[in-house]
CSV table of C-alpha atoms in Angstrom, one decimal:
chain,number,residue,atom,x,y,z
A,926,UNK,CA,37.9,140.2,11.3
A,927,UNK,CA,36.8,144.3,11.0
A,928,UNK,CA,40.4,145.5,12.3
A,929,UNK,CA,43.4,146.7,11.5
A,930,UNK,CA,45.8,143.5,11.1
A,931,UNK,CA,47.8,141.5,8.9
A,932,UNK,CA,49.7,138.0,8.9
A,933,UNK,CA,52.2,137.1,6.7
A,934,UNK,CA,52.1,133.2,5.8
A,935,UNK,CA,55.4,131.5,5.1
A,936,UNK,CA,56.3,127.8,4.1
A,937,UNK,CA,58.5,128.0,7.4
A,938,UNK,CA,55.5,129.4,9.8
A,939,UNK,CA,52.4,128.1,8.9
A,940,UNK,CA,50.9,129.7,11.9
A,941,UNK,CA,52.6,133.4,11.4
A,942,UNK,CA,52.0,136.0,14.1
A,943,UNK,CA,49.3,138.5,13.8
A,944,UNK,CA,50.7,142.1,13.3
A,945,UNK,CA,49.3,145.1,14.4
A,946,UNK,CA,49.7,148.1,11.6
A,947,UNK,CA,47.4,151.0,12.8
A,948,UNK,CA,45.7,152.1,15.6
A,949,UNK,CA,42.0,153.0,14.7
A,950,UNK,CA,40.7,154.5,18.3
A,951,UNK,CA,37.6,155.6,16.8
A,952,UNK,CA,37.0,151.9,15.3
A,953,UNK,CA,36.6,153.2,11.6
A,954,UNK,CA,37.0,149.6,10.0
A,955,UNK,CA,34.4,148.2,12.3
A,956,UNK,CA,31.6,150.7,11.9
A,957,UNK,CA,32.1,150.9,8.2
A,958,UNK,CA,31.5,146.8,7.9
A,959,UNK,CA,28.9,147.0,10.2
A,960,UNK,CA,27.1,149.9,8.7
A,961,UNK,CA,27.1,147.9,5.7
A,962,UNK,CA,25.6,144.8,7.0
A,963,UNK,CA,22.9,146.8,8.5
A,964,UNK,CA,21.9,148.5,5.3
A,965,UNK,CA,22.1,145.5,3.0
A,966,UNK,CA,20.4,143.2,5.5
A,967,UNK,CA,18.5,145.3,8.5
A,968,UNK,CA,18.2,143.5,11.8
A,969,UNK,CA,18.7,141.8,13.7
A,970,UNK,CA,22.6,141.3,13.2
A,971,UNK,CA,24.1,138.7,14.6
A,972,UNK,CA,27.8,137.9,14.9
A,973,UNK,CA,29.1,134.5,16.0
A,974,UNK,CA,32.7,134.5,16.8
A,975,UNK,CA,34.5,130.9,15.8
A,976,UNK,CA,38.1,132.0,17.3
A,977,UNK,CA,39.8,130.3,20.2
A,978,UNK,CA,39.2,131.2,23.3
A,979,UNK,CA,40.5,129.0,25.9
A,980,UNK,CA,44.3,129.9,25.3
A,981,UNK,CA,45.6,132.5,27.5
A,982,UNK,CA,48.8,133.5,25.4
A,983,UNK,CA,47.7,133.3,22.0
A,984,UNK,CA,47.2,136.1,19.0
A,985,UNK,CA,43.8,134.6,18.2
A,986,UNK,CA,42.5,135.0,21.7
A,987,UNK,CA,43.8,138.5,21.3
A,988,UNK,CA,42.1,139.3,18.1
A,989,UNK,CA,39.1,138.1,19.2
A,990,UNK,CA,38.9,140.3,22.4
A,991,UNK,CA,39.7,143.2,20.6
A,992,UNK,CA,36.5,142.5,18.3
A,993,UNK,CA,34.5,141.4,21.1
A,994,UNK,CA,35.4,145.7,22.8
A,995,UNK,CA,34.9,146.5,19.7
A,996,UNK,CA,31.4,145.3,19.1
A,997,UNK,CA,30.8,146.2,23.2
A,998,UNK,CA,32.0,149.9,22.3
A,999,UNK,CA,29.5,150.2,18.9
A,1000,UNK,CA,26.5,148.5,21.1
A,1001,UNK,CA,27.2,151.2,24.0
A,1002,UNK,CA,26.3,153.9,21.3
A,1003,UNK,CA,23.5,151.9,19.0
A,1004,UNK,CA,19.7,152.1,20.3
A,1005,UNK,CA,18.7,149.4,21.6
A,1006,UNK,CA,16.8,148.0,18.9
A,1007,UNK,CA,19.4,147.7,16.4
A,1008,UNK,CA,22.3,146.7,18.8
A,1009,UNK,CA,24.7,143.6,17.9
A,1010,UNK,CA,24.2,140.5,19.2
A,1011,UNK,CA,27.5,139.0,19.6
A,1012,UNK,CA,27.9,134.9,20.1
A,1013,UNK,CA,31.7,133.2,20.8
A,1014,UNK,CA,32.0,129.7,20.2
A,1015,UNK,CA,35.1,127.9,20.5
A,1016,UNK,CA,35.0,125.4,17.5
A,1017,UNK,CA,38.8,124.0,18.3
A,1018,UNK,CA,37.5,123.4,21.8
A,1019,UNK,CA,34.2,122.0,21.5
A,1020,UNK,CA,36.0,119.8,18.9
A,1021,UNK,CA,38.3,118.4,21.2
A,1022,UNK,CA,35.4,117.6,23.6
A,1023,UNK,CA,33.2,115.5,21.2
A,1024,UNK,CA,30.2,118.4,21.6
A,1025,UNK,CA,30.9,120.5,18.3
A,1026,UNK,CA,28.2,118.8,16.3
A,1027,UNK,CA,25.1,119.4,19.3
A,1028,UNK,CA,26.5,122.9,19.5
A,1029,UNK,CA,26.6,124.0,15.9
A,1030,UNK,CA,22.8,122.1,15.2
A,1031,UNK,CA,22.0,124.4,18.1
A,1032,UNK,CA,23.2,127.4,17.3
A,1033,UNK,CA,21.7,127.2,13.8
A,1034,UNK,CA,18.2,127.1,15.4
A,1035,UNK,CA,18.7,130.0,17.4
A,1036,UNK,CA,20.1,132.0,14.9
A,1037,UNK,CA,17.7,130.9,12.0
A,1038,UNK,CA,14.7,131.4,13.7
A,1039,UNK,CA,15.9,135.2,14.3
A,1040,UNK,CA,16.3,136.2,11.1
A,1041,UNK,CA,14.0,133.7,9.3
A,1042,UNK,CA,14.3,132.8,5.7
A,1043,UNK,CA,12.6,133.6,2.3
A,1044,UNK,CA,9.5,131.1,1.2
A,1045,UNK,CA,6.8,132.5,-1.4
A,1046,UNK,CA,4.4,129.5,-1.8
A,1047,UNK,CA,2.9,130.6,-5.5
A,1048,UNK,CA,5.9,130.9,-7.8
A,1049,UNK,CA,7.9,133.9,-8.9
A,1050,UNK,CA,4.4,136.0,-9.1
A,1051,UNK,CA,3.5,135.5,-5.5
A,1052,UNK,CA,3.5,137.9,-2.8
A,1053,UNK,CA,6.7,136.0,-0.4
A,1054,UNK,CA,5.0,134.2,2.6
A,1055,UNK,CA,8.0,134.9,5.2
A,1056,UNK,CA,11.0,136.9,4.4
A,1057,UNK,CA,14.9,136.9,5.9
A,1058,UNK,CA,15.3,140.4,8.3
A,1059,UNK,CA,18.9,140.3,9.6
A,1060,UNK,CA,21.7,138.3,8.9
A,1061,UNK,CA,23.9,135.8,10.7
A,1062,UNK,CA,27.7,137.0,10.3
A,1063,UNK,CA,30.1,134.4,11.3
A,1064,UNK,CA,34.2,134.6,11.3
A,1065,UNK,CA,37.2,132.5,12.7
A,1066,UNK,CA,40.7,134.1,11.7
A,1067,UNK,CA,41.0,133.2,7.8
A,1068,UNK,CA,37.2,132.4,7.3
A,1069,UNK,CA,37.2,129.5,5.2
A,1070,UNK,CA,37.0,126.1,7.6
A,1071,UNK,CA,35.3,126.9,10.7
A,1072,UNK,CA,33.8,129.5,9.2
A,1073,UNK,CA,32.3,127.1,6.4
A,1074,UNK,CA,30.9,124.4,8.6
A,1075,UNK,CA,29.1,126.7,11.0
A,1076,UNK,CA,27.4,128.2,7.3
A,1077,UNK,CA,26.5,124.6,6.6
A,1078,UNK,CA,24.7,124.1,9.9
A,1079,UNK,CA,22.6,127.6,9.0
A,1080,UNK,CA,22.2,126.4,5.7
A,1081,UNK,CA,21.0,122.7,6.5
A,1082,UNK,CA,18.5,124.4,9.2
A,1083,UNK,CA,17.1,126.9,6.6
A,1084,UNK,CA,17.2,124.0,4.1
A,1085,UNK,CA,14.8,122.0,6.6
A,1086,UNK,CA,12.3,125.0,7.3
A,1087,UNK,CA,11.9,125.6,3.8
A,1088,UNK,CA,11.0,122.1,3.0
A,1089,UNK,CA,8.7,121.7,5.7
A,1090,UNK,CA,7.2,125.3,4.7
A,1091,UNK,CA,6.8,123.6,1.3
A,1092,UNK,CA,5.4,120.7,2.8
A,1093,UNK,CA,7.5,118.4,1.5
A,1094,UNK,CA,8.5,117.5,5.1
A,1095,UNK,CA,5.9,117.1,8.1
A,1096,UNK,CA,8.7,118.3,10.2
A,1097,UNK,CA,11.9,120.5,10.3
A,1098,UNK,CA,13.7,117.4,10.3
A,1099,UNK,CA,16.7,115.6,8.0
A,1100,UNK,CA,18.8,112.5,8.6
A,1101,UNK,CA,22.9,113.7,8.7
A,1102,UNK,CA,23.6,110.7,6.9
A,1103,UNK,CA,20.5,111.8,3.9
A,1104,UNK,CA,21.3,112.2,0.1
A,1105,UNK,CA,20.0,115.9,0.4
A,1106,UNK,CA,22.1,116.9,3.1
A,1107,UNK,CA,24.5,114.5,1.8
A,1108,UNK,CA,24.5,116.8,-1.9
A,1109,UNK,CA,24.4,119.8,0.7
A,1110,UNK,CA,27.5,119.6,2.5
A,1111,UNK,CA,29.8,118.9,-0.7
A,1112,UNK,CA,28.0,122.2,-2.2
A,1113,UNK,CA,29.0,123.9,0.5
A,1114,UNK,CA,32.6,122.1,0.2
A,1115,UNK,CA,33.0,123.2,-3.3
A,1116,UNK,CA,31.8,127.2,-1.9
A,1117,UNK,CA,34.9,126.7,0.3
A,1118,UNK,CA,37.5,125.1,-2.1
A,1119,UNK,CA,37.1,128.0,-4.7
A,1120,UNK,CA,36.9,130.5,-1.8
A,1121,UNK,CA,39.8,129.3,-0.7
A,1122,UNK,CA,41.6,129.3,-3.8
A,1123,UNK,CA,40.9,133.3,-4.3
A,1124,UNK,CA,41.8,133.8,-1.0
A,1125,UNK,CA,45.2,131.7,-0.2
A,1126,UNK,CA,45.8,129.9,-3.3
A,1127,UNK,CA,45.0,126.5,-2.3
A,1128,UNK,CA,41.6,124.7,-1.5
A,1129,UNK,CA,40.1,124.3,1.7
A,1130,UNK,CA,42.0,122.1,4.8
A,1131,UNK,CA,38.8,121.0,6.1
A,1132,UNK,CA,40.2,120.3,9.4
A,1133,UNK,CA,36.3,120.5,11.0
A,1134,UNK,CA,35.1,117.0,8.6
A,1135,UNK,CA,31.3,117.0,9.3
A,1136,UNK,CA,30.6,114.2,7.5
A,1137,UNK,CA,33.3,111.9,7.7
A,1138,UNK,CA,34.5,109.6,5.2
A,1139,UNK,CA,31.2,109.6,3.2
A,1140,UNK,CA,32.0,109.1,-0.9
A,1141,UNK,CA,31.6,112.5,-3.2
A,1142,UNK,CA,28.3,112.5,-4.7
A,1143,UNK,CA,28.8,115.5,-6.9
A,1144,UNK,CA,31.7,116.4,-9.7
């Protein structure tokens, strides 16, 4: 979350409070972050905030509100063609109501349809038939478990579209229990573990297990 805040994790307090150390009235960190994304990926910039939003008295909810307010302020200054598209999705809430997978699937379809994907049919020397424009930017608090879960669904949607473009699928549909989706999920699990080790010193907690107890297929 591109604001000035921090947490100090301890063994006695697994959910430490969020500290605000610096006042940033000009939103310098937020501006720098989105300016970098715009230069790298172009438009549209799609922001999906996965933090909790239902619990009123919560540091996480307040952080999410600050982030949303920052984006609203930036959008008032930006021309309509490059304004940031913001979407909150309280994953914890939908997970409790057994509606998470459906929401993630539909959201992934929506964002991929907006940014498109890279596809070239004639190898390295060929001209791309399709290219990505813009980026899907996701966050939770630590940008590990929840963020990786949504990014998996985005990756799965892109994979379906790419296989269809290559005429390997008749339509962009893959069984969630298929081997190719299982391998893709394990790739995201491994990536999440490596990022968590670098960022937090342990593997990802994987609170949102999307594939149940399926056996590991990669080592």
